[in-house]
Amino acid sequence: MLDNRAFDIIFREARTHNGWLPKPVPDDILRELHDLMKWGPTSANCSPARILFIRTKEAKERLKPALSSANRDKTMAAPVTAIVAYDLKFYDFLPKLFPHNQTARSWFTSDEEVARITAIRNGTLQGAYMMIAARALGLDCGPMSGFDNAKVDAEFFAGQSLKSNFLCNLGYGDPSKLFNRSPRLSFDEACKIL
Amino acid sequence: MLDNRAFDIIFREARTHNGWLPKPVPDDILRELHDLMKWGPTSANCSPARILFIRTKEAKERLKPALSSANRDKTMAAPVTAIVAYDLKFYDFLPKLFPHNQTARSWFTSDEEVARITAIRNGTLQGAYMMIAARALGLDCGPMSGFDNAKVDAEFFAGQSLKSNFLCNLGYGDPSKLFNRSPRLSFDEACKIL
């Protein structure tokens, strides 16, 4: 198992950041991030998440009109903003991803709603793996749902089978810009043992 | 950041298990699991995941009719099966969870579809946090979508606002029962830097 320091880094002391230190995020660490998160489990190894790492000023300007006012400035200032998306046609990779059953693709091509739910559920699990992997690599995260998904999809995924899920700023957080930490549910509020 | 051993435990060497060693999972570790996973980020700290840990023979028998044939025997044999659910009325906890804005509840009570998407997205992120936290605590996971959600909801959540998302067996995995590991997408197949 992990030690206390690791528990702190990935869960207990990790915070959602709003301000960013002027420290760049090199491409290499984004590749390391994918090399970790890709191992997280998905149903039939379907791996539907697709990530667009927005880093240049030009790409950020394309994202800007889709951001809610509360998320605009901090996102424009972040070293990288990940558009965490899922591919509704993830099943085209199943012959590679699920090699021991070459009929797996047909489970999804035969039922669009099953494919959609599978893409959303597993693409979201992978979004969480991405955030934990980022923290494990020493990065901080600032995930956000406050944006216009349709605008992002039209701007970045027109004519493709990709849909945006959530956004996540990535970089090295400025602890002076943190809000106070909010309380969590107790075990008895969230869980039950039967 | 974490070290290589920790990367292996939570991502690189962690596997989806199908067979379980005869080693019990005490209640205390389920409480520790919640004490870690609860810190993972959710939108407006909404924390919609609810987990039912199915452990007794009686509770497992109630789950059994909802399981797909491929998942039945391994689930009946697992020390614990978590029903990872989400609460469509998660917003009733927002006055506690998001104390600095006492109007947050109304963002969701005014739009049932926004509430539903928020519950699914964030409840699924928390499901991933649960699996990573389990691995961090030395447990193994066996997540599954192959079951009848409606049957589970009718049996365990009748008259409640909870909906099942996925199942996850928890325990100490038997490495001799592992399948070969399937390949993952490359960075260039899953990601792009703009």
PDB file of C-alpha atoms in Angstrom, chain A:
ATOM      1  CA  MET A   1       0.000   0.000   0.000  1.00  0.00           C
ATOM      2  CA  LEU A   2       0.970   3.650  -0.254  1.00  0.00           C
ATOM      3  CA  ASP A   3       2.349   5.688   2.636  1.00  0.00           C
ATOM      4  CA  ASN A   4       0.866   8.744   4.355  1.00  0.00           C
ATOM      5  CA  ARG A   5       2.803  11.175   2.203  1.00  0.00           C
ATOM      6  CA  ALA A   6       1.356   9.621  -0.956  1.00  0.00           C
ATOM      7  CA  PHE A   7      -2.193   9.688   0.516  1.00  0.00           C
ATOM      8  CA  ASP A   8      -1.658  13.419   1.104  1.00  0.00           C
ATOM      9  CA  ILE A   9      -0.380  14.084  -2.438  1.00  0.00           C
ATOM     10  CA  ILE A  10      -3.175  12.342  -4.316  1.00  0.00           C
ATOM     11  CA  PHE A  11      -6.099  12.879  -1.909  1.00  0.00           C
ATOM     12  CA  ARG A  12      -5.825  14.443   1.530  1.00  0.00           C
ATOM     13  CA  GLU A  13      -3.762  17.576   0.879  1.00  0.00           C
ATOM     14  CA  ALA A  14      -4.483  17.953  -2.846  1.00  0.00           C
ATOM     15  CA  ARG A  15      -6.631  20.967  -3.652  1.00  0.00           C
ATOM     16  CA  THR A  16      -8.497  22.365  -6.656  1.00  0.00           C
ATOM     17  CA  HIS A  17      -6.337  25.303  -7.708  1.00  0.00           C
ATOM     18  CA  ASN A  18      -7.448  28.704  -8.995  1.00  0.00           C
ATOM     19  CA  GLY A  19      -4.102  30.501  -9.350  1.00  0.00           C
ATOM     20  CA  TRP A  20      -0.979  29.289 -11.115  1.00  0.00           C
ATOM     21  CA  LEU A  21       2.738  29.799 -10.535  1.00  0.00           C
ATOM     22  CA  PRO A  22       4.766  30.962 -13.573  1.00  0.00           C
ATOM     23  CA  LYS A  23       6.282  27.508 -14.062  1.00  0.00           C
ATOM     24  CA  PRO A  24       5.820  25.830 -17.429  1.00  0.00           C
ATOM     25  CA  VAL A  25       4.415  22.343 -17.995  1.00  0.00           C
ATOM     26  CA  PRO A  26       6.641  20.639 -20.591  1.00  0.00           C
ATOM     27  CA  ASP A  27       5.206  18.268 -23.216  1.00  0.00           C
ATOM     28  CA  ASP A  28       7.121  15.399 -21.639  1.00  0.00           C
ATOM     29  CA  ILE A  29       5.044  15.524 -18.465  1.00  0.00           C
ATOM     30  CA  LEU A  30       1.820  15.390 -20.506  1.00  0.00           C
ATOM     31  CA  ARG A  31       3.135  12.231 -22.124  1.00  0.00           C
ATOM     32  CA  GLU A  32       4.021  10.782 -18.705  1.00  0.00           C
ATOM     33  CA  LEU A  33       0.519  11.714 -17.557  1.00  0.00           C
ATOM     34  CA  HIS A  34      -1.037   9.669 -20.346  1.00  0.00           C
ATOM     35  CA  ASP A  35       1.414   6.818 -19.717  1.00  0.00           C
ATOM     36  CA  LEU A  36       0.033   6.524 -16.170  1.00  0.00           C
ATOM     37  CA  MET A  37      -3.671   7.234 -16.626  1.00  0.00           C
ATOM     38  CA  LYS A  38      -4.023   4.834 -19.559  1.00  0.00           C
ATOM     39  CA  TRP A  39      -3.644   1.867 -17.159  1.00  0.00           C
ATOM     40  CA  GLY A  40      -6.787   2.698 -15.168  1.00  0.00           C
ATOM     41  CA  PRO A  41      -9.599   0.174 -15.698  1.00  0.00           C
ATOM     42  CA  THR A  42     -12.401   0.696 -18.223  1.00  0.00           C
ATOM     43  CA  SER A  43     -15.204  -1.612 -19.280  1.00  0.00           C
ATOM     44  CA  ALA A  44     -13.879  -4.087 -21.882  1.00  0.00           C
ATOM     45  CA  ASN A  45     -10.740  -1.900 -21.871  1.00  0.00           C
ATOM     46  CA  CYS A  46     -12.724   0.471 -24.108  1.00  0.00           C
ATOM     47  CA  SER A  47     -10.623   3.535 -23.159  1.00  0.00           C
ATOM     48  CA  PRO A  48     -12.984   6.174 -24.653  1.00  0.00           C
ATOM     49  CA  ALA A  49     -11.336   9.294 -23.169  1.00  0.00           C
ATOM     50  CA  ARG A  50      -9.659  11.690 -25.574  1.00  0.00           C
ATOM     51  CA  ILE A  51      -7.694  14.641 -24.243  1.00  0.00           C
ATOM     52  CA  LEU A  52      -6.917  17.889 -25.986  1.00  0.00           C
ATOM     53  CA  PHE A  53      -4.204  19.755 -24.090  1.00  0.00           C
ATOM     54  CA  ILE A  54      -4.714  23.462 -24.809  1.00  0.00           C
ATOM     55  CA  ARG A  55      -1.467  25.299 -24.280  1.00  0.00           C
ATOM     56  CA  THR A  56      -0.817  28.013 -26.873  1.00  0.00           C
ATOM     57  CA  LYS A  57      -2.283  31.510 -26.666  1.00  0.00           C
ATOM     58  CA  GLU A  58      -4.060  30.881 -29.995  1.00  0.00           C
ATOM     59  CA  ALA A  59      -5.762  27.707 -28.774  1.00  0.00           C
ATOM     60  CA  LYS A  60      -6.711  29.346 -25.460  1.00  0.00           C
ATOM     61  CA  GLU A  61      -8.399  32.179 -27.384  1.00  0.00           C
ATOM     62  CA  ARG A  62     -10.511  29.593 -29.236  1.00  0.00           C
ATOM     63  CA  LEU A  63     -11.591  28.163 -25.864  1.00  0.00           C
ATOM     64  CA  LYS A  64     -12.290  31.515 -24.204  1.00  0.00           C
ATOM     65  CA  PRO A  65     -15.837  32.194 -25.556  1.00  0.00           C
ATOM     66  CA  ALA A  66     -17.038  28.854 -24.143  1.00  0.00           C
ATOM     67  CA  LEU A  67     -15.877  29.561 -20.570  1.00  0.00           C
ATOM     68  CA  SER A  68     -18.220  30.756 -17.834  1.00  0.00           C
ATOM     69  CA  SER A  69     -17.255  34.158 -16.424  1.00  0.00           C
ATOM     70  CA  ALA A  70     -16.137  32.585 -13.126  1.00  0.00           C
ATOM     71  CA  ASN A  71     -13.735  30.257 -14.962  1.00  0.00           C
ATOM     72  CA  ARG A  72     -12.439  32.616 -17.665  1.00  0.00           C
ATOM     73  CA  ASP A  73      -9.467  34.424 -16.131  1.00  0.00           C
ATOM     74  CA  LYS A  74      -8.009  31.474 -14.237  1.00  0.00           C
ATOM     75  CA  THR A  75      -8.265  29.268 -17.330  1.00  0.00           C
ATOM     76  CA  MET A  76      -6.627  31.812 -19.604  1.00  0.00           C
ATOM     77  CA  ALA A  77      -3.803  32.063 -17.020  1.00  0.00           C
ATOM     78  CA  ALA A  78      -3.266  28.311 -16.561  1.00  0.00           C
ATOM     79  CA  PRO A  79      -0.195  26.782 -18.265  1.00  0.00           C
ATOM     80  CA  VAL A  80      -2.355  24.019 -19.776  1.00  0.00           C
ATOM     81  CA  THR A  81      -6.101  23.395 -19.961  1.00  0.00           C
ATOM     82  CA  ALA A  82      -7.115  19.826 -20.704  1.00  0.00           C
ATOM     83  CA  ILE A  83     -10.359  19.343 -22.604  1.00  0.00           C
ATOM     84  CA  VAL A  84     -11.354  15.916 -21.301  1.00  0.00           C
ATOM     85  CA  ALA A  85     -13.571  14.431 -24.008  1.00  0.00           C
ATOM     86  CA  TYR A  86     -14.894  11.003 -24.978  1.00  0.00           C
ATOM     87  CA  ASP A  87     -15.166   9.386 -28.365  1.00  0.00           C
ATOM     88  CA  LEU A  88     -18.660   8.062 -29.161  1.00  0.00           C
ATOM     89  CA  LYS A  89     -16.982   5.784 -31.710  1.00  0.00           C
ATOM     90  CA  PHE A  90     -14.459   4.378 -29.199  1.00  0.00           C
ATOM     91  CA  TYR A  91     -15.533   0.929 -30.390  1.00  0.00           C
ATOM     92  CA  ASP A  92     -13.470   1.228 -33.558  1.00  0.00           C
ATOM     93  CA  PHE A  93     -10.376   0.641 -31.392  1.00  0.00           C
ATOM     94  CA  LEU A  94     -11.785  -2.488 -29.710  1.00  0.00           C
ATOM     95  CA  PRO A  95     -10.116  -4.967 -32.103  1.00  0.00           C
ATOM     96  CA  LYS A  96      -6.815  -3.562 -30.758  1.00  0.00           C
ATOM     97  CA  LEU A  97      -7.904  -2.936 -27.148  1.00  0.00           C
ATOM     98  CA  PHE A  98      -9.835  -6.176 -26.531  1.00  0.00           C
ATOM     99  CA  PRO A  99      -7.880  -8.607 -28.712  1.00  0.00           C
ATOM    100  CA  HIS A 100      -9.206 -11.847 -27.188  1.00  0.00           C
ATOM    101  CA  ASN A 101     -12.759 -11.180 -28.414  1.00  0.00           C
ATOM    102  CA  GLN A 102     -12.969  -9.779 -31.925  1.00  0.00           C
ATOM    103  CA  THR A 103     -16.775  -9.485 -31.710  1.00  0.00           C
ATOM    104  CA  ALA A 104     -16.639  -6.858 -28.915  1.00  0.00           C
ATOM    105  CA  ARG A 105     -17.092  -3.986 -31.366  1.00  0.00           C
ATOM    106  CA  SER A 106     -20.557  -5.287 -32.286  1.00  0.00           C
ATOM    107  CA  TRP A 107     -21.768  -4.974 -28.648  1.00  0.00           C
ATOM    108  CA  PHE A 108     -21.691  -1.229 -29.182  1.00  0.00           C
ATOM    109  CA  THR A 109     -22.342  -0.710 -32.896  1.00  0.00           C
ATOM    110  CA  SER A 110     -25.658  -2.530 -32.422  1.00  0.00           C
ATOM    111  CA  ASP A 111     -26.901  -0.160 -29.683  1.00  0.00           C
ATOM    112  CA  GLU A 112     -26.104   3.545 -29.870  1.00  0.00           C
ATOM    113  CA  GLU A 113     -27.423   4.251 -26.351  1.00  0.00           C
ATOM    114  CA  VAL A 114     -25.241   1.535 -24.790  1.00  0.00           C
ATOM    115  CA  ALA A 115     -22.270   3.010 -26.668  1.00  0.00           C
ATOM    116  CA  ARG A 116     -23.108   6.512 -25.420  1.00  0.00           C
ATOM    117  CA  ILE A 117     -23.468   5.480 -21.756  1.00  0.00           C
ATOM    118  CA  THR A 118     -20.278   3.402 -21.985  1.00  0.00           C
ATOM    119  CA  ALA A 119     -18.375   6.357 -23.468  1.00  0.00           C
ATOM    120  CA  ILE A 120     -19.620   8.752 -20.784  1.00  0.00           C
ATOM    121  CA  ARG A 121     -19.086   6.415 -17.828  1.00  0.00           C
ATOM    122  CA  ASN A 122     -15.656   5.173 -18.829  1.00  0.00           C
ATOM    123  CA  GLY A 123     -14.470   8.477 -20.270  1.00  0.00           C
ATOM    124  CA  THR A 124     -15.332  10.081 -16.919  1.00  0.00           C
ATOM    125  CA  LEU A 125     -13.491   7.380 -14.945  1.00  0.00           C
ATOM    126  CA  GLN A 126     -10.476   8.125 -17.136  1.00  0.00           C
ATOM    127  CA  GLY A 127     -10.851  11.850 -16.416  1.00  0.00           C
ATOM    128  CA  ALA A 128     -10.478  11.027 -12.723  1.00  0.00           C
ATOM    129  CA  TYR A 129      -7.462   8.822 -13.467  1.00  0.00           C
ATOM    130  CA  MET A 130      -5.949  11.786 -15.317  1.00  0.00           C
ATOM    131  CA  MET A 131      -6.339  14.064 -12.296  1.00  0.00           C
ATOM    132  CA  ILE A 132      -4.873  11.513  -9.875  1.00  0.00           C
ATOM    133  CA  ALA A 133      -1.999  10.829 -12.298  1.00  0.00           C
ATOM    134  CA  ALA A 134      -1.361  14.588 -12.595  1.00  0.00           C
ATOM    135  CA  ARG A 135      -1.135  14.915  -8.824  1.00  0.00           C
ATOM    136  CA  ALA A 136       1.067  11.824  -8.653  1.00  0.00           C
ATOM    137  CA  LEU A 137       3.434  13.583 -11.078  1.00  0.00           C
ATOM    138  CA  GLY A 138       3.556  16.721  -8.925  1.00  0.00           C
ATOM    139  CA  LEU A 139       1.083  18.773 -10.965  1.00  0.00           C
ATOM    140  CA  ASP A 140      -1.974  20.530  -9.571  1.00  0.00           C
ATOM    141  CA  CYS A 141      -5.447  20.350 -11.093  1.00  0.00           C
ATOM    142  CA  GLY A 142      -8.316  22.786 -11.490  1.00  0.00           C
ATOM    143  CA  PRO A 143     -11.277  20.813 -12.881  1.00  0.00           C
ATOM    144  CA  MET A 144     -14.360  22.697 -14.139  1.00  0.00           C
ATOM    145  CA  SER A 145     -17.836  21.948 -15.468  1.00  0.00           C
ATOM    146  CA  GLY A 146     -18.680  25.639 -15.889  1.00  0.00           C
ATOM    147  CA  PHE A 147     -18.443  26.028 -19.661  1.00  0.00           C
ATOM    148  CA  ASP A 148     -20.552  25.630 -22.783  1.00  0.00           C
ATOM    149  CA  ASN A 149     -20.023  22.049 -23.982  1.00  0.00           C
ATOM    150  CA  ALA A 150     -21.732  22.689 -27.329  1.00  0.00           C
ATOM    151  CA  LYS A 151     -19.448  25.633 -28.086  1.00  0.00           C
ATOM    152  CA  VAL A 152     -16.333  23.602 -27.236  1.00  0.00           C
ATOM    153  CA  ASP A 153     -17.546  20.720 -29.399  1.00  0.00           C
ATOM    154  CA  ALA A 154     -18.306  23.040 -32.334  1.00  0.00           C
ATOM    155  CA  GLU A 155     -14.934  24.794 -32.057  1.00  0.00           C
ATOM    156  CA  PHE A 156     -12.654  21.794 -31.477  1.00  0.00           C
ATOM    157  CA  PHE A 157     -14.539  18.657 -32.552  1.00  0.00           C
ATOM    158  CA  ALA A 158     -16.646  19.695 -35.561  1.00  0.00           C
ATOM    159  CA  GLY A 159     -17.315  16.728 -37.834  1.00  0.00           C
ATOM    160  CA  GLN A 160     -15.805  14.309 -35.297  1.00  0.00           C
ATOM    161  CA  SER A 161     -17.351  11.765 -32.910  1.00  0.00           C
ATOM    162  CA  LEU A 162     -15.794  13.472 -29.865  1.00  0.00           C
ATOM    163  CA  LYS A 163     -17.835  15.189 -27.126  1.00  0.00           C
ATOM    164  CA  SER A 164     -16.416  17.378 -24.366  1.00  0.00           C
ATOM    165  CA  ASN A 165     -16.945  16.124 -20.815  1.00  0.00           C
ATOM    166  CA  PHE A 166     -15.141  18.537 -18.468  1.00  0.00           C
ATOM    167  CA  LEU A 167     -12.172  20.898 -18.453  1.00  0.00           C
ATOM    168  CA  CYS A 168      -9.157  20.694 -16.173  1.00  0.00           C
ATOM    169  CA  ASN A 169      -6.490  23.339 -15.739  1.00  0.00           C
ATOM    170  CA  LEU A 170      -3.052  21.827 -15.142  1.00  0.00           C
ATOM    171  CA  GLY A 171       0.063  23.441 -13.752  1.00  0.00           C
ATOM    172  CA  TYR A 172       1.750  24.289 -10.471  1.00  0.00           C
ATOM    173  CA  GLY A 173      -0.830  25.869  -8.186  1.00  0.00           C
ATOM    174  CA  ASP A 174      -0.364  29.066  -6.220  1.00  0.00           C
ATOM    175  CA  PRO A 175      -1.358  28.130  -2.644  1.00  0.00           C
ATOM    176  CA  SER A 176      -2.086  31.791  -1.811  1.00  0.00           C
ATOM    177  CA  LYS A 177      -5.062  31.685  -4.205  1.00  0.00           C
ATOM    178  CA  LEU A 178      -6.781  28.712  -2.565  1.00  0.00           C
ATOM    179  CA  PHE A 179     -10.239  29.007  -1.028  1.00  0.00           C
ATOM    180  CA  ASN A 180     -10.912  27.431   2.363  1.00  0.00           C
ATOM    181  CA  ARG A 181     -11.498  23.730   2.080  1.00  0.00           C
ATOM    182  CA  SER A 182     -15.133  22.658   2.137  1.00  0.00           C
ATOM    183  CA  PRO A 183     -16.392  19.825   4.347  1.00  0.00           C
ATOM    184  CA  ARG A 184     -17.092  16.339   3.017  1.00  0.00           C
ATOM    185  CA  LEU A 185     -19.852  13.843   3.741  1.00  0.00           C
ATOM    186  CA  SER A 186     -19.307  11.426   6.616  1.00  0.00           C
ATOM    187  CA  PHE A 187     -19.068   7.679   6.007  1.00  0.00           C
ATOM    188  CA  ASP A 188     -22.618   7.224   7.285  1.00  0.00           C
ATOM    189  CA  GLU A 189     -23.953   9.935   4.966  1.00  0.00           C
ATOM    190  CA  ALA A 190     -22.331   8.440   1.861  1.00  0.00           C
ATOM    191  CA  CYS A 191     -21.888   4.721   2.543  1.00  0.00           C
ATOM    192  CA  LYS A 192     -23.593   1.703   4.031  1.00  0.00           C
ATOM    193  CA  ILE A 193     -22.333  -1.824   4.734  1.00  0.00           C
ATOM    194  CA  LEU A 194     -24.846  -4.614   4.139  1.00  0.00           C
TER     195      LEU A 194
END
